[in-house]
Amino acid sequence: MKRRLVLMLTMAGALILCGALVNYLLNPYGVWRTTLIDPVFRKPKDEHVALPYAIRGAELSTLLVGTSRVVFGMRIDGLAANGFVNGGIRAASLSESCATVDAALANPHLKRIVWGLDFFQFATSWDPANPEFDRRLDGGAGPIVGDTLLSLAALDNGIGDLKRMLRGRARLPTSARAAVPWPPEVICGEYAAELGRGLVRTPPAAIVRQISNNMPNYQNYRFSESFWALFHATIERAQRRGVDVILFVPPMNAYELEVIRRAGDWDQFEGWKRRLVTIGPVIDLSGYNRLAYLDDYYTDVMHHKTPIGESILRRLLGMQMPACYGIGENLSAAMVRLDSRDIDGAIAVQDRMMREASSVDSRYGQLAEAALLDQRARVKARQQASVIP
Amino acid sequence: MITMVLGGLWHGANWTFVVWGTLHGLGLSLNHARRKAVWKVPDAAAWATTFVFTTIAWVFFRASTFRQAAFLLRGMAGLAGSAALAHHYSIGAHDLTRIAIALAIVLFCPNRQAIMNYDWRNDYLYAAAFAILMAAATMTMANPPPFIYFQF
């Protein structure tokens, strides 16, 4: 019996040590100094785990912040490349984004923040708390050991990285091999490969499902003064630290704009933009501009395609956008620089475009209305039986 | 009966848990009575009765209030208006495959009691099984699922 017990404990200890050693060697989140796998092959599955470690890295110079529109729209597979760190988080709450910025401000290498702002992040209801993420940002040995050494998720991630390395650099996507900000020829190649895919090919019933299930619920939107104060204070801290902050509102498809308008939130949407310019100039790509109707620019009702986001980043950094497929021309035509001096004029133009759009019965409006009805029915059913997840 | 009622209460300070325990106590009592009376029931009928009975009883375990339980029971009987949820919770081919695999495991694999009755003579095999479970448990400690008995 004693022999069996000793064997059990020895084998368990050896297996755990082996797992930790493999995690250390594969180093999927770049926490340790091991370089068995080139960072270009890294692809963390959960940014909540990997991001806190990426923003502490010495290579951080520019931080991209935002929600999934930044995660997918300016995709950096390994989170960090050429001084850029994609600090976007899927469905990020504003407090998560602000905590990310605060943690990055502690990194002396940080020079610039590019922040993609989303209207829904400022809603009182949009506050998924994530104490684990906060603990990781705070640092400490506990989360690091748990996340990177004693973790099956890290092992799974590391094995994925190893497989990518064995397949070779040539099998990586072009954007992963290219320097950030991505060169125009890379963006054009990516766009060509994506042409005719995504939202443009999505059937109406699936669009209704996407709006109803995946889009934040804009009904009963209430602007949060406390989130605004948090955002304002975070920007001030960044500016005091001498970091250049570039704010932008990503493009929104006409489906999302119709949902906002039909949910009765248009005035609040414009009021939010008015608030933003009190902090500083904002590059605005949202509104009923030509981008709203270019379905081929979107993977789904919420997200623009990666080459579009990559082009936007180039423009935000003062670089030339790609000329292929009219990307540069379309983005330039839609892009508006909002600032406190001419905000009234800019809002008046956006209002006019909204009224023109609402005067016609479009498929955008029809499907948005169907999705809103579906959302209301679902909310009602959930209220009746809150046990349903 | 007393054990099952207390067992229900042990899961949480709520009357729904008491009902869940009581229903299981009743079911077990009825089964013991049937055995004493030597009343043979065909396997298929026994399975179906047990499955439907426990599925209904578990509603009281999961629901926070009797109102929620009633809503779910009405829905299970086809009487509630849950049609709006149909496309969110409908079962596809992928789910059916998983159900089929789970059913095969239930029907054809040994259960925990059968495994514990095995004669584990080989120390290495025993220690290896323990080591695998221990390592998996240790390496998932960073992301524990929420504890089900949080009400206490």
Coordinates of C-alpha atoms in Angstrom, one line a residue:
Chain A
M1 CA 0.0 0.0 0.0
K2 CA 2.8 2.4 0.9
R3 CA 4.6 1.5 -2.3
R4 CA 1.5 2.3 -4.3
L5 CA 1.1 5.7 -2.5
V6 CA 4.7 6.7 -3.2
L7 CA 4.3 5.7 -6.8
M8 CA 1.1 7.7 -7.1
L9 CA 2.6 10.9 -5.7
T10 CA 5.9 10.5 -7.6
M11 CA 4.1 9.9 -10.9
A12 CA 1.7 12.8 -10.3
G13 CA 4.6 15.1 -9.4
A14 CA 6.6 14.1 -12.4
L15 CA 3.7 14.6 -14.8
I16 CA 2.9 18.1 -13.4
L17 CA 6.6 19.0 -13.6
C18 CA 6.7 17.8 -17.2
G19 CA 3.6 19.9 -18.1
A20 CA 5.1 23.0 -16.5
L21 CA 8.4 22.4 -18.3
V22 CA 6.7 22.0 -21.7
N23 CA 4.8 25.2 -21.0
Y24 CA 8.0 27.0 -20.0
L25 CA 9.7 25.9 -23.2
L26 CA 6.8 26.6 -25.6
N27 CA 6.1 29.9 -23.8
P28 CA 2.8 30.7 -25.6
Y29 CA 2.3 34.1 -24.0
G30 CA 5.9 35.3 -24.2
V31 CA 6.2 35.6 -20.4
W32 CA 9.5 33.7 -20.1
R33 CA 12.8 34.2 -21.8
T34 CA 12.7 30.9 -23.7
T35 CA 12.9 31.3 -27.5
L36 CA 12.2 27.8 -28.7
I37 CA 9.3 29.1 -30.7
D38 CA 9.6 32.4 -32.7
P39 CA 7.0 34.9 -31.5
V40 CA 5.7 35.2 -35.1
F41 CA 4.1 31.7 -34.6
R42 CA 2.3 32.7 -31.4
K43 CA -1.5 32.9 -31.5
P44 CA -3.1 33.2 -28.0
K45 CA -6.6 32.0 -27.9
D46 CA -7.8 34.2 -25.0
E47 CA -6.7 37.8 -25.0
H48 CA -7.8 38.1 -21.3
V49 CA -5.0 35.7 -20.4
A50 CA -2.3 36.8 -22.9
L51 CA -2.8 40.5 -23.0
P52 CA -1.6 41.4 -19.5
Y53 CA 1.7 39.8 -20.2
A54 CA 2.1 41.3 -23.8
I55 CA 1.7 44.9 -22.5
R56 CA 4.5 44.5 -20.1
G57 CA 6.9 43.5 -22.9
A58 CA 9.8 45.7 -23.9
E59 CA 8.6 45.8 -27.5
L60 CA 5.5 47.9 -26.6
S61 CA 5.5 51.3 -28.4
T62 CA 2.0 51.6 -29.8
L63 CA -1.0 50.2 -28.0
L64 CA -4.2 49.5 -29.9
V65 CA -7.2 49.5 -27.6
G66 CA -10.9 48.6 -28.2
T67 CA -13.4 45.8 -28.6
S68 CA -13.6 43.0 -31.1
R69 CA -13.6 45.6 -33.9
V70 CA -9.9 46.2 -32.9
V71 CA -9.1 42.6 -32.1
F72 CA -10.3 41.4 -35.6
G73 CA -10.1 44.6 -37.5
M74 CA -6.4 45.2 -36.7
R75 CA -5.5 41.6 -36.1
I76 CA -2.1 40.8 -34.7
D77 CA -2.1 37.1 -34.2
G78 CA 0.7 37.0 -31.6
L79 CA -0.8 40.2 -30.0
A80 CA 2.6 42.0 -30.3
A81 CA 4.7 42.8 -33.4
N82 CA 7.1 45.6 -34.4
G83 CA 6.3 47.6 -31.3
F84 CA 2.5 47.3 -31.8
V85 CA 0.4 45.5 -29.2
N86 CA -3.2 44.7 -30.0
G87 CA -4.8 45.4 -26.7
G88 CA -8.4 44.9 -28.0
I89 CA -10.6 42.5 -26.1
R90 CA -13.7 40.8 -27.4
A91 CA -16.8 42.4 -25.9
A92 CA -14.5 44.6 -23.7
S93 CA -16.1 46.6 -21.0
L94 CA -14.9 50.2 -20.7
S95 CA -13.3 49.4 -17.4
E96 CA -11.4 46.5 -19.1
S97 CA -10.1 48.9 -21.8
C98 CA -9.2 51.6 -19.2
A99 CA -7.4 49.0 -17.0
T100 CA -5.4 47.8 -20.1
V101 CA -4.4 51.4 -20.9
D102 CA -3.4 52.0 -17.2
A103 CA -1.3 48.9 -17.2
A104 CA 0.4 49.9 -20.4
L105 CA 1.1 53.4 -19.1
A106 CA 3.4 51.7 -16.5
N107 CA 5.5 50.5 -19.4
P108 CA 8.2 53.2 -20.1
H109 CA 8.4 52.2 -23.8
L110 CA 4.8 53.2 -24.5
K111 CA 4.7 56.2 -26.9
R112 CA 1.2 56.1 -28.5
I113 CA -2.3 54.8 -28.0
V114 CA -4.8 54.2 -30.8
W115 CA -8.2 53.8 -29.2
G116 CA -11.2 52.4 -31.2
L117 CA -14.3 53.7 -29.3
D118 CA -17.6 51.9 -29.2
F119 CA -20.9 53.6 -28.2
F120 CA -22.2 50.4 -26.5
Q121 CA -19.2 50.4 -24.1
F122 CA -20.5 53.6 -22.5
A123 CA -23.9 51.9 -21.6
T124 CA -24.6 51.3 -17.9
S125 CA -25.5 47.7 -18.8
W126 CA -22.2 47.0 -20.5
D127 CA -20.1 46.1 -17.5
P128 CA -19.0 42.5 -17.5
A129 CA -16.7 42.3 -14.4
N130 CA -13.6 40.3 -14.8
P131 CA -11.6 40.1 -11.5
E132 CA -9.3 37.5 -13.0
F133 CA -8.2 39.9 -15.7
D134 CA -7.7 42.6 -13.1
R135 CA -5.5 40.3 -11.0
R136 CA -3.4 39.5 -14.1
L137 CA -2.9 43.2 -14.9
D138 CA -1.8 43.8 -11.3
G139 CA 0.9 41.2 -11.8
G140 CA 2.2 38.9 -9.1
A141 CA 3.5 35.3 -9.1
G142 CA 0.2 33.5 -8.5
P143 CA -1.5 34.4 -11.8
I144 CA 1.7 33.9 -13.8
V145 CA 2.3 30.4 -12.5
G146 CA -1.4 29.5 -12.9
D147 CA -1.7 31.0 -16.3
T148 CA 1.6 30.0 -17.9
L149 CA 3.1 27.0 -16.2
L150 CA 0.3 25.0 -14.4
S151 CA -2.2 25.5 -17.2
L152 CA -3.7 23.0 -19.6
A153 CA -5.0 26.0 -21.7
A154 CA -1.4 27.3 -22.0
L155 CA -0.3 23.8 -23.0
D156 CA -3.0 23.6 -25.7
N157 CA -2.0 27.1 -26.9
G158 CA 1.7 26.2 -26.9
I159 CA 1.1 23.0 -28.9
G160 CA -0.8 25.0 -31.4
D161 CA 2.2 27.4 -31.7
L162 CA 4.5 24.4 -32.1
K163 CA 2.4 23.0 -34.9
R164 CA 2.4 26.3 -36.7
M165 CA 6.2 26.5 -36.4
L166 CA 6.5 23.0 -37.8
R167 CA 4.3 23.9 -40.8
G168 CA 6.7 26.7 -41.5
R169 CA 6.7 30.5 -41.9
A170 CA 5.4 30.2 -45.5
R171 CA 2.1 28.8 -44.3
L172 CA 1.4 31.8 -42.0
P173 CA -1.0 34.4 -43.3
T174 CA 0.7 37.2 -45.2
S175 CA -0.3 39.8 -42.6
A176 CA 1.4 37.8 -39.8
R177 CA 4.7 37.8 -41.8
A178 CA 4.5 41.5 -42.7
A179 CA 5.6 44.4 -40.5
V180 CA 2.9 46.4 -38.7
P181 CA 1.5 48.8 -39.9
W182 CA 0.8 46.5 -42.8
P183 CA 2.1 47.6 -46.2
P184 CA -0.5 48.4 -48.9
E185 CA 0.3 45.4 -51.1
V186 CA -0.3 43.1 -48.1
I187 CA -3.6 44.8 -47.4
C188 CA -4.7 44.5 -51.1
G189 CA -3.8 40.8 -51.2
E190 CA -5.8 40.1 -48.1
Y191 CA -8.7 42.1 -49.4
A192 CA -8.7 40.2 -52.7
A193 CA -8.7 36.9 -50.9
E194 CA -11.7 38.0 -48.8
L195 CA -13.6 39.5 -51.7
G196 CA -17.2 38.3 -51.9
R197 CA -17.1 36.7 -48.5
G198 CA -18.6 37.7 -45.2
L199 CA -21.7 39.9 -44.7
V200 CA -22.2 40.3 -48.5
R201 CA -23.0 36.6 -48.8
T202 CA -25.0 36.2 -45.5
P203 CA -28.7 35.3 -46.0
P204 CA -31.3 37.6 -44.4
A205 CA -32.3 35.1 -41.7
A206 CA -28.7 34.7 -40.6
I207 CA -28.4 38.5 -40.5
V208 CA -31.4 38.8 -38.2
R209 CA -29.8 36.1 -36.0
Q210 CA -26.5 38.0 -35.9
I211 CA -28.2 41.2 -34.9
S212 CA -30.4 39.6 -32.4
N213 CA -27.7 37.4 -30.8
N214 CA -24.3 39.0 -31.3
M215 CA -25.0 42.7 -31.4
P216 CA -25.2 44.5 -28.0
N217 CA -28.8 45.2 -27.0
Y218 CA -29.2 48.9 -27.8
Q219 CA -32.8 48.9 -26.5
N220 CA -33.1 50.8 -23.2
Y221 CA -29.6 52.3 -23.7
R222 CA -28.5 54.4 -20.7
F223 CA -25.3 56.5 -20.9
S224 CA -23.1 55.9 -17.9
E225 CA -21.7 59.0 -16.3
S226 CA -19.3 56.9 -14.2
F227 CA -17.9 55.1 -17.3
W228 CA -17.5 58.5 -18.9
A229 CA -15.6 59.8 -15.8
L230 CA -13.4 56.7 -15.9
F231 CA -12.6 57.1 -19.6
H232 CA -11.9 60.8 -19.2
A233 CA -9.5 60.2 -16.2
T234 CA -7.7 57.5 -18.2
I235 CA -7.1 59.7 -21.2
E236 CA -5.9 62.5 -18.9
R237 CA -3.4 60.1 -17.2
A238 CA -2.1 59.1 -20.7
Q239 CA -1.7 62.7 -21.8
R240 CA 0.0 63.7 -18.6
R241 CA 2.5 60.9 -19.1
G242 CA 3.2 62.4 -22.6
V243 CA 1.7 59.5 -24.6
D244 CA 0.1 60.5 -27.9
V245 CA -3.6 59.4 -27.9
I246 CA -5.4 58.9 -31.2
L247 CA -9.2 58.3 -30.8
F248 CA -11.4 57.0 -33.5
V249 CA -14.9 55.6 -34.0
P250 CA -14.8 52.5 -36.2
P251 CA -17.1 52.1 -39.3
M252 CA -20.5 50.8 -38.5
N253 CA -22.7 48.9 -41.0
A254 CA -26.1 50.3 -41.8
Y255 CA -27.7 47.4 -40.0
E256 CA -26.2 48.5 -36.7
L257 CA -27.0 52.2 -37.4
E258 CA -30.6 51.2 -38.1
V259 CA -30.8 49.2 -34.8
I260 CA -29.5 52.3 -33.0
R261 CA -32.0 54.6 -34.7
R262 CA -35.0 52.3 -34.4
A263 CA -34.2 51.6 -30.7
G264 CA -34.5 55.4 -30.2
D265 CA -30.9 56.0 -29.4
W266 CA -29.8 58.2 -32.2
D267 CA -29.8 61.4 -30.1
Q268 CA -27.7 59.7 -27.4
F269 CA -25.3 58.4 -30.1
E270 CA -24.7 61.9 -31.3
G271 CA -24.5 63.2 -27.8
W272 CA -21.8 60.7 -27.1
K273 CA -19.8 62.0 -30.1
R274 CA -20.3 65.6 -28.7
R275 CA -18.8 64.4 -25.4
L276 CA -15.9 62.7 -27.1
V277 CA -14.7 65.9 -28.8
T278 CA -14.5 67.6 -25.4
I279 CA -11.5 65.4 -24.8
G280 CA -9.8 66.0 -28.1
P281 CA -10.2 65.4 -31.8
V282 CA -11.8 62.1 -32.9
I283 CA -11.6 60.4 -36.3
D284 CA -15.1 59.3 -37.0
L285 CA -15.9 56.6 -39.5
S286 CA -19.4 55.8 -38.3
G287 CA -22.7 57.2 -39.6
Y288 CA -24.8 56.8 -42.7
N289 CA -21.7 57.3 -44.9
R290 CA -20.7 55.2 -47.9
L291 CA -18.9 52.7 -45.7
A292 CA -22.2 51.8 -44.0
Y293 CA -23.5 50.3 -47.2
L294 CA -20.4 48.6 -48.5
D295 CA -21.3 45.1 -47.2
D296 CA -18.2 43.6 -48.8
Y297 CA -16.2 45.6 -46.2
Y298 CA -17.7 43.5 -43.3
T299 CA -17.4 40.0 -42.1
D300 CA -20.7 40.3 -40.2
V301 CA -23.1 43.0 -39.0
M302 CA -20.7 44.2 -36.3
H303 CA -17.2 43.8 -37.7
H304 CA -15.3 45.3 -40.6
K305 CA -12.8 43.1 -42.4
T306 CA -9.2 43.0 -41.3
P307 CA -7.8 44.8 -44.4
I308 CA -10.2 47.7 -43.8
G309 CA -9.0 48.0 -40.2
E310 CA -5.4 47.8 -41.3
S311 CA -6.0 50.6 -43.8
I312 CA -7.7 52.7 -41.1
L313 CA -4.6 52.2 -38.9
R314 CA -2.3 53.4 -41.7
R315 CA -4.4 56.6 -42.1
L316 CA -4.5 57.2 -38.3
L317 CA -0.8 57.1 -38.3
G318 CA -0.5 59.5 -41.2
M319 CA 0.4 57.0 -43.8
Q320 CA -1.0 56.5 -47.2
M321 CA -3.9 54.0 -47.6
P322 CA -4.0 51.4 -50.3
A323 CA -5.5 52.5 -53.6
C324 CA -6.7 49.0 -54.7
Y325 CA -10.4 48.3 -54.8
G326 CA -11.2 51.9 -53.9
I327 CA -10.3 51.3 -50.3
G328 CA -8.4 54.5 -49.8
E329 CA -11.0 56.5 -51.6
N330 CA -13.9 55.1 -49.8
L331 CA -12.3 55.4 -46.4
S332 CA -11.2 59.0 -47.1
A333 CA -14.7 59.9 -48.3
A334 CA -16.3 58.6 -45.1
M335 CA -13.7 59.7 -42.6
V336 CA -14.5 62.8 -40.6
R337 CA -12.3 64.6 -38.1
L338 CA -14.5 65.7 -35.3
D339 CA -13.4 68.4 -33.0
S340 CA -15.0 70.8 -30.6
R341 CA -15.0 73.8 -33.0
D342 CA -17.0 72.2 -35.8
I343 CA -18.9 69.4 -34.1
D344 CA -22.2 71.1 -34.7
G345 CA -21.6 71.2 -38.5
A346 CA -20.4 67.6 -38.6
I347 CA -23.4 66.3 -36.6
A348 CA -25.8 68.3 -38.8
V349 CA -24.3 66.5 -41.9
Q350 CA -24.6 63.1 -40.2
D351 CA -28.2 64.0 -39.2
R352 CA -29.1 64.8 -42.8
M353 CA -27.6 61.5 -44.0
M354 CA -29.6 59.7 -41.3
R355 CA -32.9 61.4 -42.3
E356 CA -32.2 60.5 -46.0
A357 CA -31.6 56.9 -45.1
S358 CA -34.7 56.7 -42.9
S359 CA -36.9 58.1 -45.6
V360 CA -36.5 54.9 -47.7
D361 CA -37.7 51.4 -46.9
S362 CA -34.4 49.5 -47.1
R363 CA -33.5 45.9 -46.3
Y364 CA -31.2 47.3 -43.6
G365 CA -34.2 48.8 -41.8
Q366 CA -36.4 45.7 -42.4
L367 CA -33.9 43.2 -41.0
A368 CA -33.0 45.5 -38.1
E369 CA -36.7 45.8 -37.2
A370 CA -37.1 42.0 -37.3
A371 CA -34.1 41.5 -35.1
L372 CA -35.3 44.1 -32.6
L373 CA -38.7 42.3 -32.4
D374 CA -36.8 39.0 -31.8
Q375 CA -34.6 40.6 -29.1
R376 CA -37.7 42.0 -27.3
A377 CA -39.4 38.6 -27.4
R378 CA -36.2 37.0 -26.0
V379 CA -35.8 39.5 -23.3
K380 CA -39.5 39.0 -22.3
A381 CA -39.0 35.2 -22.3
R382 CA -35.8 35.5 -20.2
Q383 CA -37.6 37.7 -17.7
Q384 CA -40.2 35.0 -17.3
A385 CA -37.6 32.3 -16.8
S386 CA -34.3 33.7 -15.8
V387 CA -32.9 30.3 -15.3
I388 CA -32.4 30.0 -19.1
P389 CA -28.7 30.9 -19.8
Chain B
M1 CA -37.1 9.4 2.5
I2 CA -35.7 11.5 5.3
T3 CA -32.1 11.1 3.9
M4 CA -33.2 12.4 0.5
V5 CA -35.1 15.4 1.9
L6 CA -32.1 16.3 4.0
G7 CA -29.9 15.7 1.0
G8 CA -32.0 18.2 -1.0
L9 CA -31.7 20.7 1.8
W10 CA -28.0 20.2 1.9
H11 CA -27.7 21.4 -1.7
G12 CA -29.1 24.9 -0.8
A13 CA -31.2 26.8 1.5
N14 CA -34.3 26.9 -0.7
W15 CA -37.6 25.1 -0.8
T16 CA -37.0 24.1 -4.4
F17 CA -34.1 21.9 -3.2
V18 CA -36.4 20.4 -0.6
V19 CA -38.9 19.5 -3.3
W20 CA -36.2 18.1 -5.4
G21 CA -35.0 15.8 -2.5
T22 CA -38.6 14.9 -1.6
L23 CA -39.3 13.8 -5.2
H24 CA -36.2 11.7 -5.3
G25 CA -37.1 10.1 -1.9
L26 CA -40.6 9.4 -3.2
G27 CA -39.2 7.8 -6.4
L28 CA -36.8 5.6 -4.4
S29 CA -39.6 4.6 -1.9
L30 CA -41.9 3.7 -4.8
N31 CA -39.1 1.6 -6.4
H32 CA -38.5 -0.2 -3.1
A33 CA -42.2 -0.9 -2.7
R34 CA -42.3 -2.3 -6.3
R35 CA -39.4 -4.6 -5.5
K36 CA -41.0 -5.9 -2.4
A37 CA -44.2 -6.6 -4.3
V38 CA -42.1 -8.4 -6.8
W39 CA -43.7 -6.4 -9.6
K40 CA -41.6 -6.9 -12.8
V41 CA -41.5 -3.9 -15.2
P42 CA -40.1 -4.2 -18.7
D43 CA -36.6 -2.6 -19.0
A44 CA -37.8 0.0 -21.6
A45 CA -40.7 1.1 -19.5
A46 CA -38.4 1.3 -16.4
W47 CA -35.8 3.4 -18.2
A48 CA -38.4 5.7 -19.7
T49 CA -40.2 6.2 -16.3
T50 CA -36.9 6.8 -14.5
F51 CA -35.6 9.3 -17.2
V52 CA -38.9 11.3 -17.3
F53 CA -39.2 11.3 -13.5
T54 CA -35.7 12.5 -12.8
T55 CA -35.8 15.1 -15.7
I56 CA -38.9 16.6 -14.1
A57 CA -37.4 16.5 -10.6
W58 CA -34.2 18.2 -11.7
V59 CA -36.2 21.2 -12.8
F60 CA -36.7 22.0 -9.1
F61 CA -33.0 21.7 -8.5
R62 CA -32.1 24.2 -11.3
A63 CA -34.9 26.7 -10.9
S64 CA -34.5 29.5 -8.3
T65 CA -38.2 29.8 -7.6
F66 CA -41.4 27.8 -8.0
R67 CA -42.6 30.3 -10.6
Q68 CA -39.5 29.5 -12.8
A69 CA -40.0 25.8 -12.2
A70 CA -43.6 26.1 -13.3
F71 CA -42.6 28.0 -16.4
L72 CA -40.1 25.4 -17.4
L73 CA -42.5 22.5 -16.7
R74 CA -45.2 24.2 -18.8
G75 CA -42.6 24.6 -21.6
M76 CA -41.5 20.9 -21.3
A77 CA -45.2 19.9 -21.6
G78 CA -45.6 22.2 -24.7
L79 CA -47.9 24.6 -22.9
A80 CA -45.6 27.7 -22.5
G81 CA -44.8 30.3 -25.1
S82 CA -41.1 29.7 -25.5
A83 CA -41.2 29.8 -29.3
A84 CA -39.1 32.9 -29.4
L85 CA -36.2 30.9 -28.0
A86 CA -36.6 28.1 -30.5
H87 CA -33.8 29.1 -32.9
H88 CA -31.4 30.0 -30.0
Y89 CA -31.7 26.6 -28.3
S90 CA -32.7 24.2 -31.2
I91 CA -30.8 21.0 -31.4
G92 CA -28.6 20.5 -34.6
A93 CA -26.8 17.5 -36.0
H94 CA -23.7 18.3 -33.9
D95 CA -25.7 18.1 -30.7
L96 CA -27.4 14.9 -31.7
T97 CA -24.0 13.4 -32.4
R98 CA -22.9 14.4 -28.9
I99 CA -26.1 13.0 -27.4
A100 CA -25.5 9.7 -29.2
I101 CA -21.9 9.5 -27.9
A102 CA -23.1 10.2 -24.4
L103 CA -25.8 7.6 -24.7
A104 CA -23.3 5.0 -25.9
I105 CA -21.1 5.7 -22.9
V106 CA -24.0 5.4 -20.5
L107 CA -25.2 2.2 -22.0
F108 CA -22.0 0.3 -22.8
C109 CA -19.2 1.6 -20.6
P110 CA -18.7 0.6 -16.9
N111 CA -20.0 3.0 -14.4
R112 CA -18.0 4.4 -11.4
Q113 CA -19.1 1.6 -9.1
A114 CA -18.0 -1.1 -11.6
I115 CA -14.6 0.6 -12.0
M116 CA -14.1 0.8 -8.2
N117 CA -14.8 -2.9 -8.0
Y118 CA -12.0 -3.8 -10.4
D119 CA -9.1 -5.6 -8.9
W120 CA -6.3 -3.0 -9.4
R121 CA -3.4 -5.3 -8.9
N122 CA -1.0 -3.3 -11.0
D123 CA 0.5 -0.5 -8.9
Y124 CA 1.9 1.3 -12.0
L125 CA -1.5 1.3 -13.7
Y126 CA -3.2 2.6 -10.6
A127 CA -0.6 5.3 -10.0
A128 CA -0.6 6.4 -13.7
A129 CA -4.4 6.8 -13.6
F130 CA -4.1 8.8 -10.4
A131 CA -1.2 10.9 -11.8
I132 CA -3.2 11.8 -15.0
L133 CA -6.2 12.9 -13.0
M134 CA -4.1 14.7 -10.4
A135 CA -2.1 16.6 -13.2
A136 CA -5.2 17.5 -15.1
A137 CA -6.8 18.8 -11.9
T138 CA -3.7 20.8 -10.9
M139 CA -3.4 22.3 -14.3
T140 CA -6.9 23.5 -14.5
M141 CA -6.9 25.2 -11.1
A142 CA -6.2 28.6 -12.5
N143 CA -9.7 28.7 -14.1
P144 CA -12.0 26.9 -11.7
P145 CA -15.7 26.7 -12.6
P146 CA -18.1 28.5 -10.2
F147 CA -18.9 26.3 -7.1
I148 CA -22.3 24.9 -7.4
Y149 CA -23.0 25.0 -3.7
F150 CA -22.3 28.8 -3.5
Q151 CA -25.5 29.5 -1.5
F152 CA -23.8 28.2 1.6

